[in-house]
XYZ file of C-alpha atoms in Angstrom:
663
model
C 124.489 127.752 104.911
C 122.496 131.047 105.782
C 120.909 131.037 102.430
C 119.756 127.491 102.788
C 118.164 128.166 106.231
C 116.374 131.339 104.727
C 114.985 129.283 102.031
C 113.820 126.519 104.385
C 111.655 128.882 106.448
C 109.187 129.202 103.400
C 108.717 125.430 103.047
C 106.334 124.886 105.798
C 103.518 125.064 103.539
C 105.031 122.619 101.091
C 104.990 119.912 103.720
C 101.369 120.698 104.473
C 100.474 120.240 100.689
C 102.778 116.935 100.480
C 100.738 115.365 102.977
C 97.853 115.339 100.528
C 99.882 112.760 98.619
C 100.115 114.601 95.426
C 103.105 115.655 93.198
C 102.292 119.476 94.292
C 106.095 119.864 95.196
C 107.267 123.412 94.793
C 110.688 123.971 94.206
C 112.859 124.709 97.048
C 114.172 128.116 95.815
C 113.265 131.291 97.604
C 113.303 133.242 94.446
C 110.830 131.148 92.843
C 108.219 130.581 95.659
C 104.824 131.763 95.348
C 104.947 134.527 92.793
C 108.001 136.252 93.300
C 107.470 139.929 92.286
C 110.821 140.657 90.985
C 111.315 142.343 87.660
C 112.477 140.281 84.742
C 111.636 139.193 81.346
C 107.980 138.196 81.097
C 107.610 134.504 79.793
C 104.045 133.486 80.810
C 101.092 134.904 82.327
C 98.913 132.664 84.824
C 95.393 133.927 85.040
C 96.803 137.407 84.225
C 99.849 137.085 86.877
C 103.169 137.504 85.038
C 105.850 134.855 85.420
C 109.242 135.930 84.359
C 111.858 133.580 82.599
C 114.239 134.657 85.398
C 111.820 132.957 87.863
C 111.726 130.076 85.643
C 115.331 129.692 85.381
C 115.568 130.034 89.249
C 113.524 126.625 89.306
C 115.915 125.056 86.804
C 118.957 126.058 88.920
C 117.147 124.921 92.346
C 117.474 121.346 91.201
C 120.568 119.666 89.614
C 118.428 117.203 87.871
C 116.875 120.016 85.810
C 119.990 121.254 84.598
C 121.461 117.961 83.462
C 120.211 118.227 79.824
C 120.327 121.128 77.599
C 118.697 119.393 74.538
C 116.813 116.257 73.658
C 114.022 114.459 75.284
C 114.920 115.281 78.872
C 115.393 118.838 78.329
C 111.932 118.994 76.825
C 110.659 116.985 79.808
C 112.238 119.240 82.361
C 110.886 122.446 80.775
C 107.312 121.085 80.926
C 108.129 120.350 84.725
C 109.351 123.822 85.412
C 106.559 125.589 83.915
C 104.030 123.174 85.462
C 105.573 124.014 88.911
C 105.388 127.649 88.359
C 101.797 127.555 87.126
C 100.883 125.552 90.407
C 102.745 128.000 92.538
C 101.015 130.847 90.746
C 97.333 129.398 91.271
C 98.169 128.470 94.766
C 98.731 132.014 95.517
C 95.947 133.275 93.665
C 93.629 130.665 95.505
C 94.577 132.303 98.837
C 94.135 135.810 97.709
C 91.094 136.105 99.983
C 92.950 135.275 103.138
C 94.112 138.274 105.117
C 97.621 138.380 106.564
C 98.365 141.215 108.642
C 101.785 143.176 108.347
C 102.419 142.154 112.091
C 101.906 138.449 111.086
C 104.519 138.864 108.457
C 106.897 140.910 110.722
C 106.638 138.265 113.286
C 107.746 135.428 110.810
C 110.381 137.489 109.278
C 111.769 138.115 112.835
C 111.693 134.443 113.704
C 113.770 133.611 110.398
C 116.392 136.278 111.152
C 116.818 135.326 114.856
C 116.969 131.659 113.977
C 119.673 132.299 111.301
C 121.665 134.940 113.307
C 120.640 137.549 110.823
C 119.580 140.224 113.313
C 122.326 142.671 111.687
C 120.632 144.379 108.794
C 123.620 144.345 106.634
C 124.029 140.318 107.096
C 120.189 140.014 106.591
C 120.452 142.203 103.409
C 123.587 140.253 102.174
C 121.872 136.758 102.610
C 118.696 137.879 100.827
C 120.587 139.349 97.895
C 122.529 135.875 97.678
C 119.196 134.324 96.876
C 118.018 137.352 94.565
C 115.916 138.848 96.965
C 114.987 142.134 98.636
C 113.601 142.575 102.139
C 110.329 143.680 100.487
C 110.114 140.646 98.210
C 110.915 138.437 100.904
C 108.298 139.928 103.012
C 105.778 139.524 100.166
C 106.750 135.790 99.756
C 106.207 135.278 103.324
C 102.890 136.608 103.228
C 101.787 134.514 100.324
C 103.185 131.520 102.325
C 101.054 132.462 105.350
C 97.937 132.905 103.204
C 98.395 129.596 101.465
C 99.063 127.873 104.662
C 95.898 129.330 106.251
C 93.690 128.768 103.394
C 94.721 125.100 103.350
C 93.867 124.985 107.127
C 90.547 126.636 106.292
C 89.478 124.148 103.609
C 90.602 121.356 105.852
C 87.739 122.442 108.413
C 85.207 121.756 105.615
C 86.030 117.884 105.544
C 83.311 115.815 106.823
C 84.047 113.691 110.080
C 85.010 110.000 109.789
C 82.179 107.700 109.880
C 82.317 104.335 111.930
C 82.242 102.337 108.804
C 85.335 104.240 107.277
C 87.173 103.845 110.846
C 86.275 100.172 111.022
C 87.514 99.488 107.436
C 90.787 101.619 107.865
C 91.428 99.579 111.189
C 90.886 96.359 109.087
C 93.229 97.039 106.148
C 95.870 98.618 108.187
C 96.449 96.148 111.127
C 100.215 97.191 111.253
C 99.114 100.683 112.387
C 97.416 99.376 115.445
C 99.816 96.555 116.752
C 100.910 96.517 120.439
C 104.596 96.485 121.126
C 106.140 93.186 122.014
C 106.020 92.795 125.733
C 107.485 90.360 128.369
C 106.242 89.067 131.794
C 109.468 88.765 133.686
C 111.778 89.741 136.687
C 115.057 91.267 137.069
C 118.053 91.259 139.633
C 120.367 94.448 139.388
C 123.565 94.733 141.565
C 126.558 96.906 141.378
C 129.380 94.287 141.458
C 129.921 91.949 138.465
C 131.438 89.208 140.569
C 128.316 89.089 142.781
C 125.898 89.018 139.594
C 128.040 86.167 138.112
C 127.379 84.301 141.705
C 123.701 85.092 141.480
C 123.302 83.842 138.111
C 125.165 80.523 138.902
C 122.685 80.211 141.751
C 119.775 80.978 139.292
C 121.098 78.182 136.887
C 121.489 75.698 139.867
C 117.763 76.138 140.628
C 117.611 78.863 143.207
C 114.343 80.775 143.282
C 114.835 83.914 141.273
C 112.178 86.022 142.873
C 113.672 85.175 146.088
C 117.299 86.091 145.205
C 115.962 89.456 143.761
C 114.155 90.070 147.058
C 117.263 89.582 149.032
C 120.002 91.274 146.575
C 118.390 93.460 143.753
C 118.787 97.123 144.045
C 115.736 97.643 142.024
C 111.961 96.180 142.559
C 113.242 94.019 145.569
C 109.757 94.838 147.182
C 108.043 92.669 144.359
C 110.792 89.953 143.897
C 112.349 91.899 140.986
C 108.987 91.961 138.936
C 109.496 94.303 135.970
C 105.875 95.400 136.178
C 103.676 95.876 139.016
C 102.028 92.679 140.414
C 98.302 92.211 139.402
C 96.345 89.212 140.475
C 99.475 87.384 141.543
C 101.639 87.986 138.398
C 103.832 90.965 137.070
C 102.191 93.138 134.517
C 103.865 92.683 130.944
C 106.314 95.542 130.121
C 107.652 96.840 126.661
C 111.386 96.878 125.753
C 111.536 100.552 126.378
C 111.171 99.667 130.074
C 114.584 98.238 130.157
C 118.041 99.737 129.459
C 118.924 99.075 125.786
C 121.465 96.507 126.044
C 119.390 94.763 128.782
C 116.158 95.104 126.662
C 117.673 93.601 123.577
C 118.992 90.461 125.544
C 115.703 89.837 127.457
C 113.370 90.378 124.180
C 115.607 87.755 122.323
C 114.318 85.088 124.585
C 111.098 84.507 122.644
C 110.820 81.132 124.636
C 111.440 82.392 127.823
C 114.814 81.798 129.879
C 117.533 83.776 131.773
C 120.049 86.222 130.270
C 123.693 86.191 130.970
C 124.942 89.171 133.185
C 124.555 92.312 131.260
C 126.278 95.554 131.998
C 124.563 98.862 131.593
C 125.177 102.245 133.142
C 127.593 100.795 135.743
C 125.107 98.236 136.912
C 124.837 94.432 136.290
C 121.499 92.924 135.301
C 120.086 89.426 135.073
C 116.650 89.143 133.680
C 114.461 85.965 133.761
C 111.672 86.209 130.882
C 108.568 84.188 132.188
C 106.397 84.888 129.159
C 107.078 86.648 125.916
C 103.991 88.467 124.486
C 104.479 89.023 120.594
C 103.245 92.216 119.059
C 99.405 91.933 118.462
C 96.653 93.910 116.819
C 94.618 95.955 119.333
C 90.952 95.398 119.634
C 88.927 97.824 117.621
C 87.667 99.631 120.642
C 90.979 100.401 121.797
C 92.243 101.581 118.457
C 89.251 103.365 117.409
C 90.297 106.789 118.223
C 93.516 106.376 116.110
C 91.530 104.988 113.283
C 89.084 107.980 113.469
C 91.908 110.424 113.482
C 93.782 108.787 110.480
C 90.584 108.885 108.506
C 89.753 112.340 109.445
C 93.359 113.353 108.207
C 92.597 111.590 104.936
C 89.465 113.467 104.555
C 91.068 116.501 105.164
C 93.559 115.701 102.399
C 90.625 115.060 100.187
C 89.063 118.520 100.378
C 92.567 120.054 99.701
C 93.170 117.977 96.750
C 89.763 118.867 95.200
C 90.503 122.720 95.887
C 93.972 122.289 94.062
C 92.301 120.555 91.149
C 89.689 123.353 90.980
C 92.256 125.896 90.790
C 94.133 124.249 87.804
C 91.000 123.322 86.055
C 90.282 126.567 84.290
C 93.691 128.115 84.503
C 94.417 130.557 81.712
C 97.887 130.716 80.491
C 99.325 133.065 78.011
C 102.793 132.386 76.538
C 104.869 135.808 76.274
C 108.242 134.212 75.658
C 108.179 131.236 72.845
C 111.177 129.755 74.406
C 108.993 128.757 77.436
C 106.174 127.359 75.528
C 105.737 123.826 76.257
C 103.739 120.746 75.156
C 101.297 119.270 77.814
C 98.860 116.703 76.022
C 96.713 114.260 77.584
C 98.698 111.229 78.083
C 95.617 109.118 79.380
C 92.019 109.201 80.299
C 89.905 107.166 82.724
C 86.341 107.670 83.663
C 86.182 110.938 81.810
C 89.198 112.239 83.761
C 92.153 113.453 81.621
C 95.657 112.922 82.839
C 98.373 115.448 81.811
C 101.572 114.552 80.405
C 103.197 116.979 83.117
C 101.899 114.706 85.879
C 104.057 111.813 84.531
C 107.056 114.140 84.272
C 106.849 115.232 87.623
C 106.879 111.613 89.066
C 109.802 110.951 86.753
C 111.562 114.098 88.030
C 111.095 113.278 91.600
C 112.066 109.513 91.232
C 115.406 108.909 93.175
C 116.329 105.959 90.816
C 115.979 108.468 87.799
C 118.250 110.838 89.526
C 120.779 108.083 90.111
C 120.578 107.021 86.344
C 121.425 110.496 85.220
C 124.575 110.116 87.285
C 125.527 106.829 85.485
C 124.519 107.268 81.717
C 124.474 110.070 79.113
C 121.097 112.317 79.116
C 120.129 110.923 75.837
C 120.448 107.411 76.766
C 118.770 107.992 80.193
C 115.876 109.503 78.033
C 115.196 106.366 76.029
C 115.436 104.253 79.112
C 113.011 106.448 81.079
C 110.768 106.360 78.047
C 110.993 102.624 77.591
C 110.655 101.862 81.307
C 109.678 104.420 83.943
C 107.221 106.285 82.013
C 104.901 103.486 81.244
C 104.958 102.481 84.871
C 104.247 105.884 86.082
C 101.192 106.223 83.371
C 99.688 102.803 84.565
C 100.073 104.022 88.259
C 98.506 107.513 87.365
C 95.546 105.740 85.568
C 94.835 103.732 88.582
C 95.145 106.848 90.926
C 92.824 108.682 88.765
C 90.343 105.651 88.690
C 90.462 104.843 92.624
C 87.712 107.487 93.416
C 85.503 106.107 90.530
C 86.069 102.460 91.841
C 85.387 103.523 95.521
C 82.189 105.108 94.285
C 80.977 102.300 92.109
C 81.532 99.571 94.589
C 80.467 101.698 97.699
C 83.440 100.979 99.602
C 83.885 103.133 102.731
C 87.280 104.403 102.114
C 88.566 107.940 102.035
C 91.484 110.085 101.130
C 93.208 111.433 97.897
C 93.582 109.720 94.637
C 96.656 108.155 95.738
C 95.434 107.228 99.316
C 92.291 105.653 97.697
C 94.471 103.600 95.309
C 96.618 102.506 98.210
C 93.300 101.526 100.175
C 91.695 99.607 97.223
C 94.922 97.527 96.983
C 94.659 96.648 100.538
C 90.890 95.924 100.254
C 91.727 93.689 97.247
C 94.241 91.609 99.482
C 92.298 91.715 102.732
C 91.487 88.095 102.572
C 95.040 86.700 101.717
C 96.384 83.968 103.930
C 99.687 82.312 104.149
C 99.711 78.339 104.251
C 102.309 76.028 105.839
C 103.090 74.805 102.281
C 103.622 78.637 101.294
C 106.255 78.750 104.134
C 108.045 75.538 103.355
C 108.175 76.541 99.765
C 109.808 79.919 100.569
C 112.214 78.209 103.046
C 113.306 75.509 100.436
C 113.924 78.290 97.810
C 115.649 80.712 99.886
C 117.796 78.792 102.101
C 120.866 80.948 101.600
C 118.783 83.861 103.081
C 118.753 81.967 106.399
C 122.438 80.935 106.220
C 124.884 81.813 108.893
C 128.225 82.074 106.934
C 131.445 80.280 108.131
C 133.968 82.111 109.693
C 137.389 81.667 111.279
C 140.701 83.380 112.679
C 143.403 82.686 110.314
C 147.331 83.028 110.158
C 149.011 81.685 107.267
C 152.765 80.693 106.860
C 153.998 80.786 103.152
C 157.208 78.859 102.013
C 159.260 78.964 99.171
C 159.948 75.177 99.135
C 157.010 72.575 99.360
C 158.971 70.167 101.482
C 159.697 72.638 104.155
C 156.045 73.618 104.261
C 154.972 69.907 104.478
C 157.779 69.366 107.377
C 156.454 72.189 109.139
C 152.645 71.008 108.891
C 153.754 67.550 110.133
C 156.100 68.699 112.887
C 154.291 71.562 114.488
C 152.005 70.385 117.213
C 150.403 73.510 118.464
C 152.665 74.045 121.413
C 153.684 77.889 121.494
C 153.276 80.322 119.217
C 152.401 79.612 115.444
C 154.157 82.811 114.234
C 157.386 81.829 115.993
C 157.439 78.316 115.118
C 156.664 79.103 111.338
C 159.275 81.785 111.050
C 162.000 79.543 112.618
C 161.045 76.957 109.921
C 161.566 79.411 107.146
C 158.203 80.517 106.543
C 156.790 84.185 105.954
C 153.753 84.677 108.361
C 150.651 86.721 107.661
C 147.869 87.276 110.244
C 144.792 87.406 108.279
C 142.549 87.897 111.497
C 138.627 86.734 111.256
C 137.647 85.900 107.566
C 134.678 84.446 105.973
C 134.331 82.848 102.707
C 133.753 85.019 99.812
C 130.782 85.138 97.571
C 130.090 85.968 94.015
C 129.386 89.603 95.083
C 132.234 89.801 97.496
C 135.365 87.829 96.909
C 137.021 86.611 100.100
C 140.318 87.694 101.214
C 142.073 84.385 101.383
C 142.267 83.441 97.804
C 140.279 80.445 96.119
C 142.891 77.747 97.080
C 143.467 78.735 100.680
C 139.850 79.460 101.431
C 138.737 75.882 100.101
C 141.607 74.408 102.335
C 140.065 76.311 105.389
C 136.266 76.134 104.875
C 135.500 73.345 102.533
C 138.331 70.622 102.942
C 137.785 67.848 105.498
C 141.433 67.355 106.096
C 142.341 70.074 108.972
C 144.639 68.555 111.352
C 144.346 69.500 115.139
C 147.024 71.412 116.435
C 146.753 72.838 119.992
C 143.647 75.264 120.352
C 143.276 75.262 116.500
C 143.893 73.149 113.232
C 146.494 73.295 110.339
C 145.203 73.162 106.664
C 146.754 71.150 104.048
C 149.694 72.515 102.312
C 148.187 74.688 99.411
C 150.125 76.057 96.352
C 149.326 80.000 96.056
C 151.202 81.316 93.090
C 154.803 80.154 93.361
C 154.725 79.390 97.100
C 153.354 76.786 99.358
C 150.999 77.961 102.229
C 149.856 76.409 105.553
C 146.904 78.034 107.422
C 146.735 77.887 111.139
C 142.836 78.130 111.911
C 141.122 78.968 115.179
C 137.524 79.558 116.214
C 136.101 77.849 113.195
C 132.481 78.070 112.802
C 130.876 76.107 109.946
C 128.379 77.510 107.818
C 124.753 76.724 109.083
C 121.184 76.929 107.930
C 118.758 78.381 110.661
C 116.134 75.674 111.159
C 112.590 76.372 109.807
C 111.112 76.615 113.277
C 113.369 79.342 114.144
C 112.577 81.437 111.142
C 109.013 80.431 110.596
C 107.412 83.831 111.763
C 109.824 85.715 109.583
C 109.047 83.855 106.581
C 105.306 84.128 107.160
C 105.714 88.091 107.365
C 107.695 88.180 104.413
C 105.350 85.879 102.166
C 102.306 87.575 103.435
C 103.543 90.861 102.378
C 104.456 89.614 98.936
C 101.117 87.922 98.513
C 99.260 90.802 99.720
C 101.265 93.236 97.206
C 100.480 90.795 94.525
C 96.789 90.249 95.010
C 96.122 93.997 95.800
C 97.941 95.190 92.758
C 95.910 92.675 90.574
C 92.655 93.867 92.148
C 93.585 97.390 91.398
C 94.582 96.757 87.925
C 91.411 94.774 87.199
C 89.148 97.410 88.744
C 90.817 100.171 86.751
C 90.692 98.116 83.546
C 87.083 97.749 83.826
C 86.592 101.452 83.325
C 88.175 101.162 79.906
C 91.194 103.549 80.291
C 92.725 104.974 77.124
C 96.567 105.293 77.227
C 98.297 107.627 74.989
C 101.590 107.549 76.286
C 103.187 105.861 73.064
C 101.724 108.527 70.766
C 102.740 111.285 73.074
C 106.199 110.077 73.030
C 106.353 109.617 69.357
C 105.254 113.207 68.986
C 107.680 114.376 71.405
C 110.466 112.430 69.518
C 109.472 114.152 66.285
C 109.308 117.606 67.907
C 112.710 117.342 69.575
C 114.370 116.105 66.427
C 112.935 118.751 64.568
C 114.408 121.421 67.004
C 117.838 119.942 66.882
C 120.108 122.393 64.730
C 120.563 121.144 60.978
C 123.875 120.515 59.640
C 124.133 122.614 56.297
C 124.439 120.269 53.366
C 127.910 120.248 51.610
C 128.291 122.543 48.706
C 129.500 121.142 45.343
C 131.308 122.889 42.510
C 128.723 121.995 40.154
C 125.981 123.883 42.096
C 127.418 126.325 44.375
C 124.236 128.385 44.169
C 122.210 125.473 45.252
C 124.499 124.703 48.166
C 124.135 128.138 49.451
C 120.398 128.184 49.180
C 120.126 124.867 51.106
C 122.400 126.305 53.819
C 120.073 129.264 54.134
C 117.002 127.044 54.374
C 118.644 124.776 56.924
C 119.514 127.759 59.088
C 115.994 129.108 58.931
C 114.512 125.719 59.832
C 116.834 125.651 62.599
C 115.772 128.989 63.957
C 111.972 127.740 63.566
C 112.897 124.531 65.439
C 114.609 126.472 68.201
C 111.117 128.208 68.809
C 109.504 124.649 68.377
C 111.818 123.148 71.026
C 110.352 125.716 73.402
C 107.003 124.796 72.040
C 104.236 122.873 73.798
C 101.388 123.712 75.918
C 101.666 124.764 79.557
C 99.780 122.815 82.054
C 96.094 123.096 80.774
C 97.286 124.719 77.510
C 94.973 124.371 74.513
C 96.473 121.441 72.497
C 99.423 118.929 72.683
C 99.795 119.014 68.967
C 100.745 122.635 68.455
C 103.205 122.709 65.513
C 106.571 124.469 65.204
C 104.910 127.463 63.285
C 102.642 128.331 66.366
C 105.578 127.872 68.890
C 106.962 130.974 67.948
C 103.708 132.725 68.847
C 102.123 133.675 72.367
C 98.441 133.106 73.029
C 95.968 132.765 75.584
C 95.049 129.001 76.233
C 92.528 127.584 78.970
C 93.136 124.533 81.449
C 91.376 121.382 80.426
C 90.502 122.609 77.027
C 94.294 121.882 76.199
C 94.292 118.150 76.612
C 93.215 116.159 73.380
């Protein structure tokens, strides 16, 4: 636990970078954050800064996903991801070298960590650091790096241009859900300390008594204004939001969308009755009321934009020298649009960070998961990346006043393309007709059953018991075995019921229930080798909510779906107009060939006729296997020179340059 807390303190800058909407997630492992200075085996040099194999392995250990495959496609992808993350960490640190962080600033941060984690004792502190492979000096250096990056980001954000009126207005128009007022009610309440008195007052209200008058005479709250929930303005109570009422009371009152009076509701030792005179649904605020929030949102997007550009610039000309062939990776251009090249490492990063992918790894073997990811997830990711990289160009070409990072601009363009979508009454009726089960209230009942070995006894009991006395006692005396099922509902295809098919049909479907006292008796049903009679109380038949009751819910659901479809279609068409090139299948084919070549070869079987030839073949295969082992580590780092490096070159280091790498 202590180790985890020590790690978390260095992640503040990561949250800052994630706000930018990019895949610049750094690994949550202290030993690999921001240029660890620990000694180890040199693996890479990033602009002259050494990255060790131990640091790279620390990234792998920090995420269970990265350690889930030791060979094959996924292992190759994971290595690409690990290297890309370390390269990004290195350039971030280098990009903030001009920021001065004093020793006192570092000491203050370290002291906060120690105090927050109850590590003020020097031995406890040292032990905690050793647990994550650090010394006090290394931790302080990393703290300095973290503070420097954080301050650099803040410095860069200050260079962002302020939001224009056009940008704020368009943001407001495209994001109405961000500027909605809460639902409110105009109403009054009566609050008393005695439940019986509350019930009496409720009866008077239902008989037509004046609610305001009763509140003035009896309520312990707001009696001076006739129980009005809000102050009286122009002769009427001011509307209030749900938070103005206790939780249980607010829930009941705001359910009365057509007005009305609640039952007596207990809360906090008091008893409430609320009369809802008018329900005011959520509504979008006028622009003048929302302008300050819209300007603030756009300003945040513009700050994100300048940080994204800074990060892009850091990576654009990065120089990477491979020192350990086991950490040489391929990072070809997977797609290009409008002159911009998208590296394969961007695709891999989104795959690794996908929660569904992590779930998939827990269900199928890694090699099968790799094929599924290649066939389904990666094509989707590449299309999304193409649209993201295209978004700034589209915004510029069409002169749309949108701001933000690539991802924010893509989302803004989708909203822009769907801005005129409407929902018709025909849309609502069609959705209701096609999805009636979504609005169905399932049947339910409380069921006890009596099981008999003899059918005649079961029939006699059903015919003879009139509901007087206890069902359990009567059925037991008649020779039945009684089971109390409690409240049950019919089963579904996804969740079978507890009564069994035959008895469930007799309770919920059959029209032959016979009244008996406060409940009903089912027909005699054969279940296995026995005969069962069910006693049913509190039966509620399945019912479908009327369209009028769910119209608003359907409108919101259909509108969201139509906007999503229209927005995606607009973004796709605009991106296609830029004639993007998608190299994914070529990249995956080359990866498949490279990974296959890296697999150890099984020596050919020797035959008595040519023992020498068999031995030679075995030696050749072993040599090929060794070469392939170097090739499996092969590939270009983010921004390395060529995605088609052959296995021979994989064994050699070399200096490569950022964007020159992508074919």
